[in-house]
XYZ file of C-alpha atoms in Angstrom:
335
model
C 89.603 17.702 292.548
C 92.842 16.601 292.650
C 93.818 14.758 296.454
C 96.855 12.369 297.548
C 94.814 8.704 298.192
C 95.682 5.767 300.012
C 94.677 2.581 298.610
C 96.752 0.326 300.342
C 98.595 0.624 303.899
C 102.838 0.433 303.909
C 104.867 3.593 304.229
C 104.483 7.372 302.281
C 105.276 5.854 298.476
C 101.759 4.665 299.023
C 100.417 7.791 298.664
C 99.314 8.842 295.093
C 98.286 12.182 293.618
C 94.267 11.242 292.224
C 91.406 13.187 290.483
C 88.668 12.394 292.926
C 85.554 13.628 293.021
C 84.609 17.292 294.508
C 82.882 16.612 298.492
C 79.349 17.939 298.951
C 78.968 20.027 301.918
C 76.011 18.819 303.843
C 73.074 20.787 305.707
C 75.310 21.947 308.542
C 78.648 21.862 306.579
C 80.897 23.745 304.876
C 83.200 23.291 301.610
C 86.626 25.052 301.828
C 89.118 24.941 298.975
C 92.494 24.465 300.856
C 95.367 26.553 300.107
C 97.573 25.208 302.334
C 97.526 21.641 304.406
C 100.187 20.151 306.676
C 101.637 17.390 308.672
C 101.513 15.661 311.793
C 102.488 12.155 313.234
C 99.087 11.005 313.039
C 99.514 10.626 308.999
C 102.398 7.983 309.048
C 100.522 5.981 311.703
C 97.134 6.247 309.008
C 99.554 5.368 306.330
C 100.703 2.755 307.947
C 97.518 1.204 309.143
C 98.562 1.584 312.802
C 95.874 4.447 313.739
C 92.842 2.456 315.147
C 89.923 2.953 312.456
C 91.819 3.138 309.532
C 90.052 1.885 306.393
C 91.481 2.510 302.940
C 90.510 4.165 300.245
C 91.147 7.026 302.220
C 92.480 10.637 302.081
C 94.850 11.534 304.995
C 95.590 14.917 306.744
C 93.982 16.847 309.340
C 95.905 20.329 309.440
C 94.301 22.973 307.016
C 94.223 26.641 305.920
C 91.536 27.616 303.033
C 88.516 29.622 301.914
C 84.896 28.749 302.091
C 82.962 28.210 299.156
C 80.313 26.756 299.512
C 78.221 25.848 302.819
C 75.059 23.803 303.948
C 71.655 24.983 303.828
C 71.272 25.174 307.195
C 74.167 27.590 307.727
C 74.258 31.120 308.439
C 77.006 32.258 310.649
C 79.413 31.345 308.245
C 79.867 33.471 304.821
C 81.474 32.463 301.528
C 84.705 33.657 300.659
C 85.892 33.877 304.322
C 88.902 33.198 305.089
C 89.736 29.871 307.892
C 91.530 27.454 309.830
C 90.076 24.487 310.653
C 89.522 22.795 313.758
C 90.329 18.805 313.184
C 88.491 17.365 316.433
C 85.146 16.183 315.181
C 82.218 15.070 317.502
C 83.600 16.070 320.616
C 80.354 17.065 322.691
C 78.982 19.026 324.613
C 81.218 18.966 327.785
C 84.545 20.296 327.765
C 86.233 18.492 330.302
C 86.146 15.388 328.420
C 85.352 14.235 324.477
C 82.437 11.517 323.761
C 83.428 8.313 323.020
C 82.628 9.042 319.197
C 85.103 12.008 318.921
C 87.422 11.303 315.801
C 89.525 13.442 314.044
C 89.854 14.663 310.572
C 91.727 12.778 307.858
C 90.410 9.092 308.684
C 87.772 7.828 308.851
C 86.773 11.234 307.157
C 88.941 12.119 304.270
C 91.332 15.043 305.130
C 93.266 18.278 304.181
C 95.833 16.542 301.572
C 93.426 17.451 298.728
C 92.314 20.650 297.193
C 88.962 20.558 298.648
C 87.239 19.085 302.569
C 83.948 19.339 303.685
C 83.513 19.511 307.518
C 81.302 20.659 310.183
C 80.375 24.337 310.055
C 81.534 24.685 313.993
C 84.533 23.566 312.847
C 85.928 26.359 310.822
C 87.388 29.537 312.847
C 88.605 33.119 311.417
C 92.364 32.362 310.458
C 94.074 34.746 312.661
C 94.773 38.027 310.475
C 98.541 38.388 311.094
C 99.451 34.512 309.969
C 99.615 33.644 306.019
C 98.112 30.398 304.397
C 100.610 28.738 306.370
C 98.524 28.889 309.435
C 97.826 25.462 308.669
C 99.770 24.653 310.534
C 98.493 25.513 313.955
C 95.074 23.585 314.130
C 96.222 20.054 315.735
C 99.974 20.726 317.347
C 98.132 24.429 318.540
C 95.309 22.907 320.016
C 97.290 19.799 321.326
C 99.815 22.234 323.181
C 96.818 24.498 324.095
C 94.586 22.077 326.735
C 97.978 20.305 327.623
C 99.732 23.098 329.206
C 97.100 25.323 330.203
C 93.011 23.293 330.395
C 95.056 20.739 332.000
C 98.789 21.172 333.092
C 97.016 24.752 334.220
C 100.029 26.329 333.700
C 101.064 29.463 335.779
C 103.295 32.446 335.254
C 106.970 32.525 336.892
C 106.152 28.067 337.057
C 108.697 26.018 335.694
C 108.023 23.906 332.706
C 110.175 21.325 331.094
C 109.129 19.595 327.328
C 111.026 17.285 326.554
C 112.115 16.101 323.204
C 111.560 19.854 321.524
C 111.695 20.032 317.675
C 108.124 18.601 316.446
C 105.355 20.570 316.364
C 103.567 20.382 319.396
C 106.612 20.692 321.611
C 107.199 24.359 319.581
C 104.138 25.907 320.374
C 104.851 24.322 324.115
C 107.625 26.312 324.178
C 105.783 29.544 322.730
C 102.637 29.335 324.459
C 104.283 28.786 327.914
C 106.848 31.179 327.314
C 103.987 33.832 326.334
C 102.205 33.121 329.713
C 105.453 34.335 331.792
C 106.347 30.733 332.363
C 109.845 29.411 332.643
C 110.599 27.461 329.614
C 113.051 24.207 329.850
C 113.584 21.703 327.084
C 115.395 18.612 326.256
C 116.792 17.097 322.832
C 119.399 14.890 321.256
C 120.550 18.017 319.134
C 121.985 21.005 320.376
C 120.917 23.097 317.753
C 117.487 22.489 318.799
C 118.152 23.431 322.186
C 119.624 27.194 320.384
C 116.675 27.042 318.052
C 113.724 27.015 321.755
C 115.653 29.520 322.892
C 114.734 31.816 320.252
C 110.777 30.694 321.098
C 111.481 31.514 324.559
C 113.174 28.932 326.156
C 115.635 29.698 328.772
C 117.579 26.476 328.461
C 117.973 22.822 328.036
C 120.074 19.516 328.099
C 121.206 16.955 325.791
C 119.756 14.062 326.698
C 122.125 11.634 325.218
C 124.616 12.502 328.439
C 124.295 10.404 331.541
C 123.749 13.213 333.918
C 121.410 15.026 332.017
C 118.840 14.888 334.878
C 121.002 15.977 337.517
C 121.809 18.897 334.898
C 118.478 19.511 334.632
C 118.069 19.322 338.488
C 120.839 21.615 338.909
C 119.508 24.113 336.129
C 116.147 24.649 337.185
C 115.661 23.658 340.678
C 112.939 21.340 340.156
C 109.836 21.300 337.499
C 106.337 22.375 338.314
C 105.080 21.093 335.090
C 106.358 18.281 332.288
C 104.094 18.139 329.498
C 105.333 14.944 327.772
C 104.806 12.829 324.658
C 108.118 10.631 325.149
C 106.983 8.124 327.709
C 109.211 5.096 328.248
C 112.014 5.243 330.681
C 111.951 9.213 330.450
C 108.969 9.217 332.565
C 110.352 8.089 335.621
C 113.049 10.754 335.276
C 110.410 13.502 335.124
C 108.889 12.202 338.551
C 112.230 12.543 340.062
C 112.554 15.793 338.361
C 109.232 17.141 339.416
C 108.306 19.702 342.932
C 106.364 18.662 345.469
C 102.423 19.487 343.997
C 104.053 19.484 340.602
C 101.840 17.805 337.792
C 102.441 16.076 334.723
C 100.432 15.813 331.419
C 100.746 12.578 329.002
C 99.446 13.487 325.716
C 101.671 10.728 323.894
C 104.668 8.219 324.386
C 106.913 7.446 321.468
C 109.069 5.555 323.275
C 106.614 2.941 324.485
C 105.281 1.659 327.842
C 107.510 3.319 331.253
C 109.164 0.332 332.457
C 109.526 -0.313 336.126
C 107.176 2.884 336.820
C 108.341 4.408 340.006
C 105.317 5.203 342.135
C 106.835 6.309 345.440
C 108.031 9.078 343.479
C 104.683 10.002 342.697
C 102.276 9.536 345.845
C 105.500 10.756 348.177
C 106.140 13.835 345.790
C 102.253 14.043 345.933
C 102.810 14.486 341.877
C 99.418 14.722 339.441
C 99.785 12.534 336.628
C 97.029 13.990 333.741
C 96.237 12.239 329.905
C 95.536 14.750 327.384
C 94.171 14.372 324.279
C 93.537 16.905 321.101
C 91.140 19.688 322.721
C 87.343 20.875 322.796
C 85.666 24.048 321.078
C 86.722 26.389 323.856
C 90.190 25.077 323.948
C 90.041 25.651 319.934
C 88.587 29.186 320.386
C 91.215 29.744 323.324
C 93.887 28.582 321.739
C 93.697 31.118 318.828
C 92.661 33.630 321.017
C 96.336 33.720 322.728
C 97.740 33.339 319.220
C 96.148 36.403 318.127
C 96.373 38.449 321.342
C 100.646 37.350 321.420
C 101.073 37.429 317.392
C 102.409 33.797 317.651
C 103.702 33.020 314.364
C 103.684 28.942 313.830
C 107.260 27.467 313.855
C 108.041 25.841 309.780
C 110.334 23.781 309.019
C 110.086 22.630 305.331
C 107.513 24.012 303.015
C 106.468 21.314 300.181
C 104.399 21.058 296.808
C 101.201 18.518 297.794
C 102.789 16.275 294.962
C 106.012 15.997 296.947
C 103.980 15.272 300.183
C 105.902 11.526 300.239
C 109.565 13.171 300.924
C 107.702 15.744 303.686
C 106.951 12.520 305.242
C 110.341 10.813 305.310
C 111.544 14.006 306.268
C 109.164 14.225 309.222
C 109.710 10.186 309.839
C 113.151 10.231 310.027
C 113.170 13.652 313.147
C 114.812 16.239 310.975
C 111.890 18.766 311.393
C 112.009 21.677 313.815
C 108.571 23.140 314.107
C 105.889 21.815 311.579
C 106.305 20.586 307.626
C 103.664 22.659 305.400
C 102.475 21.887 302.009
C 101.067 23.946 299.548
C 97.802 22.700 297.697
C 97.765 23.543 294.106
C 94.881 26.215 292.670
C 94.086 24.540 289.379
């Protein structure tokens, strides 16, 4: 088959377009040819070396979209020919309030969707919902990330207030969708105003630019207060969401891409009696839940940029440098 390896750790140019051979399914696993595959922020940090785990040679990706066609001999709830997404988390456990220490996720340390064919676990392919195209793709990890952030833990509300800050990637879209979809009130922030416009048409009912000095108080002054920030900024933004935030209100942590929060302000949060919650990925029932509201709403995933798996280096400048609203998708060649 033909896949994109790594050999050696550095930036996207590393990547290179191999004939490898085809994966075996095992006993309780299933071989899907992928149609369509797609990115997240995960990749760079495996291409980079920076994702703990990482050995090389090694085929990234976690996100895919494909048919089954072949599966273990120990398998029969799942036919050939049927049509999936698949579910990236692997070895999460039994309980579903919190993964086992071995949970990992596809695309290192097992090789991953940027390749024409991937063997995983038969519990971890799901029907692909029947109004979304090949390009559904691109909801496994951002869907299911968004999914037990906002609702298995943020436990999200209708008529609540929700800020996500930083909207454009793809986690933050399907923040906006999915909250918006459960009657919440849907606030974002960004450095581009067009993005702001652009969650609007998800279901946002406003924003700020965060590159103005007041944005807070605009914020404030907008929305009366926030029930619920689910964030993946960290850094110095974190202490303005505790000033932001209601008495009772909670916030979920499921990243921080601007680095440790300086001079964390705690008063804020024991005073404000604020719930601080870390969220990571999501179990089977968040999986199964998670396309379950995608189906019952007719959520269509947000694309950006659609690309040729050959081309998958420029996706991921384009995704490096921010210019992506909603999630880059690339197409995995048939022959």
């Amino acid at each position: 088959m033909k896949a994109m390896m790594l050999r050696e750790f550095g930036g996207p140019n590393q990547l290179k377009l191999e004939d490898v051979e085809t994966p075996i399914p095992g006993s309780k696993e299933v071989l899907v040819r992928l149609k369509a595959a797609a990115l997240n922020r995960r990749d760079l940090l495996v291409i980079q070396g920076r994702y703990p785990g990482t050995k090389v040679p090694a085929i990234p990706g976690s996100d895919g979209a494909g048919e089954i066609v072949a599966v273990g001999d120990e398998i029969y709830d799942v036919s050939i020919g049927g049509e999936v997404i698949i579910n990236p988390g692997l070895n999460w456990g039994n309980d579903m309030n919190k993964k086992r220490a071995e949970f990992t996720i596809l695309g290192v340390p097992t090789n991953g969707t940027y390749a024409q064919y991937v063997k995983v676990p038969a519990e971890n392919v799901y029907s692909k919902p029947s109004h979304l195209s090949w390009e559904a793709a691109a909801l496994p990890l951002a869907g299911l990330t968004a999914y037990r952030a906002l609702v298995t833990k943020g436990k999200v509300k209708k008529g609540e207030t929700v800020l996500i800050p930083g909207v454009g990637g793809g986690v933050a879209t399907y923040l906006v969708q999915f909250a918006a979809a459960l009657g919440a009130e849907v606030y974002v922030t960004s450095s581009k105003e067009e993005k702001i416009e652009k969650a609007k048409t998800l279901g946002a009912t406003g924003g700020v630019n965060y590159t103005a000095d007041d944005w807070v108080e605009k914020l404030e002054k907008l929305t009366g207060g926030i029930d619920l920030s689910v964030d993946s900024i960290g850094g110095e933004v974190f202490n303005k969401l505790l000033s932001l935030g209601k008495i009772g209100s909670r916030i979920v942590s499921f990243g921080a891409t601007r680095g440790p929060i300086p001079n964390l302000l705690l008063p804020n949060m024991y005073v404000k009696e604020i719930s601080v919650l870390g969220s990571t990925m999501g179990s089977q029932q968040d999986f199964a839940d998670m396309v379950k509201l995608i189906e019952e709403h007719k959520i269509d995933p947000v694309l950006d940029e659609i690309y040729p798996l050959e081309e998958v280096t420029e996706a991921l400048f384009r995704m490096e440098k921010g210019e992506n609203f909603g999630k880059i998708v690339l197409t995995i060649p048939q022959d």
